[in-house]
Coordinates of C-alpha atoms and ligand atoms in Angstrom, one line a residue:
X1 CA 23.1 40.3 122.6
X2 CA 21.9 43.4 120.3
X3 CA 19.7 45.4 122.3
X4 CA 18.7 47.9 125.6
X5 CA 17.2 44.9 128.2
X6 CA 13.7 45.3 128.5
X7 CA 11.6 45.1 131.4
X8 CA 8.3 43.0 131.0
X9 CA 5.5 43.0 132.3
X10 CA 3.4 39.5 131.4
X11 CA -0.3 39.8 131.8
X12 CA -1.9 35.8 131.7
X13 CA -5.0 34.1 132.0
X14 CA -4.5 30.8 131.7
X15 CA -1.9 27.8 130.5
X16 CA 0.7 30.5 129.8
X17 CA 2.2 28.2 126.9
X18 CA 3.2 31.4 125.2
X19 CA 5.1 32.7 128.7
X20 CA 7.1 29.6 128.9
X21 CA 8.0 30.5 125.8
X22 CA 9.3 33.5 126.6
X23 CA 10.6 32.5 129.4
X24 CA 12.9 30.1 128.0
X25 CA 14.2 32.3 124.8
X26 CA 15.3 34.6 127.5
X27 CA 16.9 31.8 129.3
X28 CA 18.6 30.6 126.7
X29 CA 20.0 33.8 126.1
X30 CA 18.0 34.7 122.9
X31 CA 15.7 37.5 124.1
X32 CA 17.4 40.7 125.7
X33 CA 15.0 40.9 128.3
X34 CA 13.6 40.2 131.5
X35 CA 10.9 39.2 132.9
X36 CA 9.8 41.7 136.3
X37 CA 6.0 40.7 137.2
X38 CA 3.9 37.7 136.1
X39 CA 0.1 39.3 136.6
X40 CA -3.1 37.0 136.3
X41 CA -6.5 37.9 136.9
X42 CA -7.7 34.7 137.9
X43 CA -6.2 32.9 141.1
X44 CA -4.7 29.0 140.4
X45 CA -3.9 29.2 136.9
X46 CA -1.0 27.4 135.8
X47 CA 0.8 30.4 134.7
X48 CA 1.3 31.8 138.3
X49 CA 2.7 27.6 138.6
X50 CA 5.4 28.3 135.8
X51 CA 5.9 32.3 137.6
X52 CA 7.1 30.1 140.6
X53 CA 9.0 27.5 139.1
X54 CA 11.4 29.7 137.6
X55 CA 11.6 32.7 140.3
X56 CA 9.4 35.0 138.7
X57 CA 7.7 37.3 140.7
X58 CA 3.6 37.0 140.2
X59 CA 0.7 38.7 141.5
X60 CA -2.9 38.0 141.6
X61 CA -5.1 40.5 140.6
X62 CA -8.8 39.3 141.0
X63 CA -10.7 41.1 138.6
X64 CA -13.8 40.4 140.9
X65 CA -12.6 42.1 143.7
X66 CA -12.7 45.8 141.3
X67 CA -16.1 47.7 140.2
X68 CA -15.0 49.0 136.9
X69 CA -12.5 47.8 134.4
X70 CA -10.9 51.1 134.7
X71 CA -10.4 50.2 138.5
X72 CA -9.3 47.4 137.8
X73 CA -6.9 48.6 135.3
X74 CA -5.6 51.1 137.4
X75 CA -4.4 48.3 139.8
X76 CA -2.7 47.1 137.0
X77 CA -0.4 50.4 136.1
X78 CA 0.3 50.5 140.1
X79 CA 2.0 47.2 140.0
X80 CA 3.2 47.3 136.6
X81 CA 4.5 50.4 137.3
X82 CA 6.0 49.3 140.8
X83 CA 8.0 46.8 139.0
X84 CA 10.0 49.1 136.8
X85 CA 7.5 47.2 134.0
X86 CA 8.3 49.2 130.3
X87 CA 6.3 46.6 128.0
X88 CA 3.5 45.1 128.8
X89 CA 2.9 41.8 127.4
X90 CA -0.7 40.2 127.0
X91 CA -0.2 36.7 126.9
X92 CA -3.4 34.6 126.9
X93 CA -4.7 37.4 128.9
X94 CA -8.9 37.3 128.3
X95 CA -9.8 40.7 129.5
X96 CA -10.8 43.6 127.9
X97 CA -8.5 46.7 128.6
X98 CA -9.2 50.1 128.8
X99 CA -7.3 53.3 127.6
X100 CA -6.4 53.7 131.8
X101 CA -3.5 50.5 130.9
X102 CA -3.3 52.2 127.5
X103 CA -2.1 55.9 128.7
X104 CA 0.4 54.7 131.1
X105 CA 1.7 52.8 128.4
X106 CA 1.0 54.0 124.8
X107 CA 2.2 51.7 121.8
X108 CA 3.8 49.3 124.3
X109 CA 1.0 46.5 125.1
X110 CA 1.9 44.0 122.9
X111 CA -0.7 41.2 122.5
X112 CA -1.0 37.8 120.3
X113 CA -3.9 36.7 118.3
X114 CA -4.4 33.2 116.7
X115 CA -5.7 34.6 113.3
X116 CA -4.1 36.7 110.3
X117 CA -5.4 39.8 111.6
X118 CA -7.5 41.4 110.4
X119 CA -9.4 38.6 110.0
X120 CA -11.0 36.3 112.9
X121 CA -10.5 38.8 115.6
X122 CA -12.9 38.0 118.6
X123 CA -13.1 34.9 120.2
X124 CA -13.7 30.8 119.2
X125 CA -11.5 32.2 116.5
X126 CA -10.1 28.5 115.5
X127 CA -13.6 27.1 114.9
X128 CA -14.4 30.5 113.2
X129 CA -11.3 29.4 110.6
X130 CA -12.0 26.1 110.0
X131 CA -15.6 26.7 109.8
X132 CA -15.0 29.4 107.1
X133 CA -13.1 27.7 104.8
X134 CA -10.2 29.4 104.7
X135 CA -7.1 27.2 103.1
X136 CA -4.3 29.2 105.2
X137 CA -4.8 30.9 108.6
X138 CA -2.0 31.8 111.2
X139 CA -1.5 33.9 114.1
X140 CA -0.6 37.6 114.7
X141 CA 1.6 40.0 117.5
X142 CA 0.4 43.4 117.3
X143 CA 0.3 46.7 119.7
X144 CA -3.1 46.9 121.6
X145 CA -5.5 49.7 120.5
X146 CA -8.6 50.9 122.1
X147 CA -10.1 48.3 120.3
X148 CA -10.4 44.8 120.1
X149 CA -7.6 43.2 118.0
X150 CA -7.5 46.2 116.0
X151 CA -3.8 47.7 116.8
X152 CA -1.2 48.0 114.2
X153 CA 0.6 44.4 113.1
X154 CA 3.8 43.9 114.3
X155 CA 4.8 40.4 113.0
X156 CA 3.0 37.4 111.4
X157 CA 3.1 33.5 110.7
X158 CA 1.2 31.7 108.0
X159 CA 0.1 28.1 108.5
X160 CA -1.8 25.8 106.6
X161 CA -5.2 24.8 107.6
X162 CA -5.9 20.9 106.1
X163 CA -9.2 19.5 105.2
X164 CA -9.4 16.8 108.5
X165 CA -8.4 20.3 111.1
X166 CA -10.4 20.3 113.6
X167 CA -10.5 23.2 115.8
X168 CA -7.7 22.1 118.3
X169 CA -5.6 20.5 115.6
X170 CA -5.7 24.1 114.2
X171 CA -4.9 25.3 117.6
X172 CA -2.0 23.4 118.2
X173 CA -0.5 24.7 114.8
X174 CA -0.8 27.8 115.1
X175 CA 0.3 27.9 118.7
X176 CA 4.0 26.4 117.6
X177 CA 4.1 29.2 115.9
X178 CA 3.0 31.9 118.2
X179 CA 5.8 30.7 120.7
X180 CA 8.5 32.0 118.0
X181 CA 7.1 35.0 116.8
X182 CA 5.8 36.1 120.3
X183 CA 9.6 36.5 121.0
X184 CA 10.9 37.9 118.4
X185 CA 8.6 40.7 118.5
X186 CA 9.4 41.4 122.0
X187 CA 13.5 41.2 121.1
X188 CA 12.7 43.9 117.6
X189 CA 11.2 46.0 120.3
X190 CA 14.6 45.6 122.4
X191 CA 16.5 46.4 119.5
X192 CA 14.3 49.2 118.5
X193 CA 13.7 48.0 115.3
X194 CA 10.1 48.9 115.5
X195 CA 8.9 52.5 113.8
X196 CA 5.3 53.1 113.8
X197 CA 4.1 55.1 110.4
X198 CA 0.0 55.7 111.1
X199 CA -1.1 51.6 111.2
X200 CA 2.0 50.1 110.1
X201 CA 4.5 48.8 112.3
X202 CA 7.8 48.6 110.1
X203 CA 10.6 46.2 111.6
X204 CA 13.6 48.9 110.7
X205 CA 16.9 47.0 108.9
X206 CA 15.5 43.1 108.7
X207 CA 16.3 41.3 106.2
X208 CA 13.4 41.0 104.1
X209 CA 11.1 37.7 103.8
X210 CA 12.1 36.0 100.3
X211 CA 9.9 36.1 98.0
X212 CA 7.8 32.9 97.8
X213 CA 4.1 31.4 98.4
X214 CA 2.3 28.3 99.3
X215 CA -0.8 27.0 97.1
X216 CA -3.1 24.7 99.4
X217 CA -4.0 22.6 98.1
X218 CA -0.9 22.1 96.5
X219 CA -0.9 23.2 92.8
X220 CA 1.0 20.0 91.6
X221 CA 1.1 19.8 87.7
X222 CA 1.0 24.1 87.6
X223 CA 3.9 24.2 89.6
X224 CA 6.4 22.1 87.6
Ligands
LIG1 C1 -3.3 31.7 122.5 O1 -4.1 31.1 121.6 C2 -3.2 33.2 122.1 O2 -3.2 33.4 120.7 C3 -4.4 33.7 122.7 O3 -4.6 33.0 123.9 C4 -3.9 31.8 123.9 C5 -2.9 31.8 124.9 O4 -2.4 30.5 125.3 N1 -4.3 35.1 122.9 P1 -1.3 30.4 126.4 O5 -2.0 30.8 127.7 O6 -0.1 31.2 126.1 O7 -1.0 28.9 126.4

């Protein structure tokens, strides 16, 4: 596979749909890397459940137990660090980091967002879509920032949003799509593919997108 291995370092709140995602591209062989520390703020999420069904090492850092974020965070670069960690990977992780993660690892915290970026950053973003009107919405990898949802794009994927969507049919959309491009963020960043020019991420010798476009709702007699 094309490609230095990369260590990870996966950062999770939650389900962790998009870990077992990554977990099983690398698995199957697709993504040159590996996975070296499953963190999770939060003790008995299902994450930490998936860390020990496939031998993952995992670590509960209680955010409650620090004083400051920064504290906090700093707990974080001593075990990413300890683990040989080289990208950090946000994966459903709801906490708000501080430049103390950020310095020890500048341009390579990756997180994904479940809106075209720039748009819908924040939270309750899937209510926020449907709510707005929007005909298309999506979901976004991109390197963290100091601020929130902010950093420059990485990689994006467009999905439709219908006129019955409900916020968790939205959801479930746009997540089948976050569980591909998640990966294949992480495996440009093996292959350094990825060249940073101010806010643009540029994915170096990749074939381009065709050309094309979708019309919702469908443009029927105008597009013969
Ligand atoms: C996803 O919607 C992702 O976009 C957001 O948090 C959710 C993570 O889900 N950042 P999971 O824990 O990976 O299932």
């Amino acid at each position: 596979m094309k490609g230095n291995m990369v260590n990870l370092g996966v950062l999770v709140s939650g389900s962790g749909s998009n870990l077992q995602a990554i977990i099983d591209n690398i698995e199957a062989g697709r993504l040159n890397a590996r996975i070296k520390v499953i963190v999770s703020h939060l003790p008995g999420v299902y994450a930490l459940e998936r860390a020990k069904r496939h031998g993952i090492s995992a670590v509960v850092i209680h955010h409650k137990e620090y004083n400051t974020r920064q504290d906090f965070d700093q707990k974080l670069v001593e075990v990413l660090k300890g683990h040989d960690v080289e990208l950090v990977v946000l994966a459903g992780f709801m906490r708000i980091i501080t430049p103390v993660l950020l310095r020890s690892f500048p341009m390579r915290v990756m997180n994904i967002h479940p809106a075209l970026l720039p748009a819908f950053p924040g939270t309750h973003v899937w209510q926020a879509e449907v709510d707005s009107g929007v005909k298309f919405a999506g979901c976004t990898v991109h390197f963290v920032d100091e601020g929130t949802d902010t950093g420059p794009i990485i990689i994006q994927a467009v999905v439709p949003v219908y006129d019955d969507d409900t916020a968790d049919s939205l959801n479930a959309r746009i997540l089948k799509q976050e569980h591909k491009i998640y990966s294949q963020a992480i495996q440009l960043y093996a292959e350094g593919r990825l060249e940073i020019q101010g806010h643009r991420v540029l994915a170096k010798g990749v074939p381009r997108v065709p050309e094309s476009f979708m019309i919702n709702p469908p443009a029927g007699r105008f597009d013969p």
